[in-house]
């Protein structure tokens, strides 16, 4: 699978935020932009770094 706009990825847990699903809108050189689908930030925009992505769930 290839990381691209529309991909749903799993973001690793950090601080007090559990592992969660994230829909990618834009792929940058060092991060992705998009919205959290689950977890405490569900619906919120974010730009997690590429190394926070554990795996691609779907394209």
Coordinates of N, CA, C and O in Angstrom, one line a residue:
X1 N 0.8 -1.2 0.0 CA 0.0 0.0 0.0 C 0.9 1.2 0.0 O 2.0 1.2 0.6
X2 N 0.4 2.3 -0.6 CA 1.1 3.5 -0.7 C 0.4 4.6 0.1 O -0.8 4.7 0.1
X3 N 1.2 5.4 0.8 CA 0.6 6.5 1.6 C 0.3 7.6 0.7 O 1.1 8.1 -0.1
X4 N -1.0 8.0 0.7 CA -1.5 9.1 -0.2 C -2.8 9.7 0.4 O -3.3 9.2 1.4
X5 N -3.2 10.8 -0.2 CA -4.5 11.4 0.2 C -5.6 10.4 0.2 O -5.7 9.6 -0.8
X6 N -6.3 10.3 1.3 CA -7.4 9.4 1.4 C -7.1 8.2 2.2 O -8.0 7.4 2.6
X7 N -5.8 7.9 2.4 CA -5.3 6.8 3.2 C -5.8 7.0 4.7 O -5.8 8.1 5.2
X8 N -6.1 5.8 5.3 CA -6.4 5.8 6.7 C -5.2 5.1 7.4 O -4.9 4.0 7.0
X9 N -4.6 5.8 8.3 CA -3.4 5.3 8.9 C -3.6 5.1 10.4 O -4.5 5.8 11.0
X10 N -2.7 4.4 11.1 CA -2.8 4.2 12.5 C -1.6 5.1 13.1 O -0.4 4.9 12.7
X11 N -1.9 6.0 13.9 CA -0.9 6.9 14.6 C -0.6 6.3 15.9 O -1.4 5.9 16.7
X12 N 0.7 6.2 16.2 CA 1.2 5.7 17.5 C 0.8 6.5 18.6 O 0.6 7.7 18.5
X13 N 0.6 5.9 19.8 CA 0.3 6.6 21.0 C 1.4 7.5 21.4 O 2.6 7.3 21.1
X14 N 1.1 8.7 21.9 CA 2.1 9.7 22.4 C 1.5 10.4 23.6 O 0.3 10.6 23.7
X15 N 2.3 10.8 24.5 CA 1.9 11.5 25.7 C 0.7 10.7 26.3 O 0.8 9.6 26.6
X16 N -0.4 11.4 26.5 CA -1.6 10.7 27.1 C -2.6 10.4 26.0 O -3.8 10.1 26.3
X17 N -2.2 10.4 24.7 CA -3.1 10.2 23.6 C -2.9 8.7 23.1 O -1.8 8.3 22.8
X18 N -3.9 7.9 23.1 CA -3.8 6.5 22.7 C -3.6 6.4 21.2 O -3.9 7.3 20.4
X19 N -3.2 5.2 20.7 CA -3.1 4.9 19.3 C -4.5 5.2 18.7 O -5.5 5.0 19.3
X20 N -4.5 5.8 17.5 CA -5.8 6.2 16.9 C -5.7 6.2 15.3 O -4.6 6.2 14.8
X21 N -6.9 6.2 14.7 CA -7.0 6.3 13.3 C -6.9 7.7 12.8 O -7.5 8.6 13.4
X22 N -6.4 7.9 11.6 CA -6.2 9.3 11.1 C -6.3 9.2 9.5 O -5.8 8.3 8.9
X23 N -7.2 10.1 9.0 CA -7.3 10.1 7.5 C -6.4 11.2 6.9 O -6.5 12.3 7.3
X24 N -5.6 10.8 6.0 CA -4.6 11.7 5.4 C -5.3 12.5 4.3 O -5.9 12.0 3.4
X25 N -5.1 13.8 4.3 CA -5.5 14.7 3.3 C -4.4 15.1 2.4 O -4.5 15.3 1.2
X26 N -3.2 15.3 3.0 CA -2.0 15.8 2.2 C -0.8 15.1 2.8 O -0.6 14.9 4.0
X27 N 0.1 14.7 1.9 CA 1.4 14.1 2.2 C 2.5 15.1 2.0 O 2.6 15.6 0.9
X28 N 3.2 15.4 3.0 CA 4.4 16.3 2.9 C 5.7 15.5 3.0 O 5.6 14.3 3.2
X29 N 6.8 16.2 2.9 CA 8.1 15.5 3.0 C 8.3 14.8 4.3 O 8.9 13.7 4.4
X30 N 7.9 15.4 5.4 CA 8.2 14.9 6.8 C 7.0 14.7 7.6 O 7.1 14.2 8.8
X31 N 5.8 14.9 7.1 CA 4.6 14.7 7.9 C 3.4 14.5 6.9 O 3.5 14.6 5.7
X32 N 2.2 14.3 7.5 CA 1.0 14.3 6.8 C 0.0 15.2 7.4 O 0.1 15.5 8.6
X33 N -0.9 15.8 6.6 CA -2.0 16.6 7.2 C -3.3 15.9 7.0 O -3.5 15.2 6.0
X34 N -4.1 16.0 8.0 CA -5.5 15.4 7.9 C -6.2 15.5 9.2 O -5.9 16.4 10.0
X35 N -7.1 14.6 9.4 CA -8.0 14.6 10.5 C -8.1 13.3 11.3 O -8.1 12.2 10.6
X36 N -8.1 13.4 12.6 CA -8.2 12.2 13.4 C -9.6 11.6 13.3 O -10.6 12.4 13.3
X37 N -9.7 10.3 13.2 CA -11.0 9.7 13.1 C -11.5 9.1 14.4 O -12.7 8.9 14.6
X38 N -10.5 8.7 15.2 CA -10.9 8.2 16.5 C -10.0 8.8 17.6 O -9.1 9.6 17.3
X39 N -10.3 8.5 18.9 CA -9.5 9.0 20.0 C -9.9 10.4 20.4 O -10.9 10.9 19.9
X40 N -9.2 11.0 21.3 CA -9.6 12.3 21.9 C -9.6 13.5 21.0 O -10.3 14.5 21.2
X41 N -8.9 13.3 19.9 CA -8.9 14.4 18.9 C -9.7 14.1 17.7 O -9.6 14.8 16.6
X42 N -10.7 13.2 17.8 CA -11.5 12.8 16.6 C -12.1 14.1 16.0 O -12.7 14.9 16.7
X43 N -12.0 14.2 14.7 CA -12.5 15.4 14.0 C -11.6 16.6 13.9 O -11.8 17.5 13.1
X44 N -10.5 16.5 14.6 CA -9.5 17.6 14.7 C -8.5 17.5 13.6 O -8.1 16.4 13.3
X45 N -8.0 18.6 13.1 CA -6.9 18.6 12.1 C -5.6 18.4 12.8 O -5.4 18.9 13.9
X46 N -4.7 17.7 12.2 CA -3.4 17.6 12.7 C -2.3 17.3 11.6 O -2.7 17.1 10.5
X47 N -1.1 17.4 12.0 CA 0.0 17.1 11.1 C 1.1 16.2 11.8 O 2.2 16.7 12.1
X48 N 0.7 14.9 11.9 CA 1.7 14.0 12.6 C 2.9 13.7 11.7 O 2.7 13.7 10.4
X49 N 4.0 13.6 12.3 CA 5.2 13.3 11.5 C 5.2 11.8 11.0 O 4.5 11.0 11.5
X50 N 5.9 11.6 9.9 CA 5.8 10.3 9.2 C 6.2 9.1 10.2 O 5.7 8.0 10.1
X51 N 7.2 9.4 11.1 CA 7.6 8.3 12.0 C 6.6 8.0 13.0 O 6.7 7.0 13.8
X52 N 5.5 8.7 13.2 CA 4.4 8.4 14.1 C 3.4 7.4 13.5 O 2.6 6.9 14.2
X53 N 3.5 7.2 12.1 CA 2.6 6.3 11.5 C 3.0 4.8 11.7 O 4.2 4.5 11.3
X54 N 2.2 4.0 12.3 CA 2.5 2.6 12.5 C 2.3 1.8 11.3 O 3.0 0.9 11.0
X55 N 1.1 2.0 10.6 CA 0.8 1.3 9.5 C -0.4 2.0 8.7 O -1.1 2.8 9.3
X56 N -0.6 1.5 7.5 CA -1.7 2.0 6.7 C -2.8 1.0 6.8 O -2.6 -0.2 6.6
X57 N -4.0 1.5 7.3 CA -5.1 0.6 7.4 C -5.9 0.4 6.1 O -6.3 -0.7 5.8
X58 N -6.0 1.4 5.4 CA -6.7 1.3 4.1 C -6.3 2.5 3.2 O -5.9 3.5 3.7
X59 N -6.6 2.4 1.9 CA -6.3 3.4 1.0 C -7.5 4.0 0.4 O -8.5 3.4 0.3

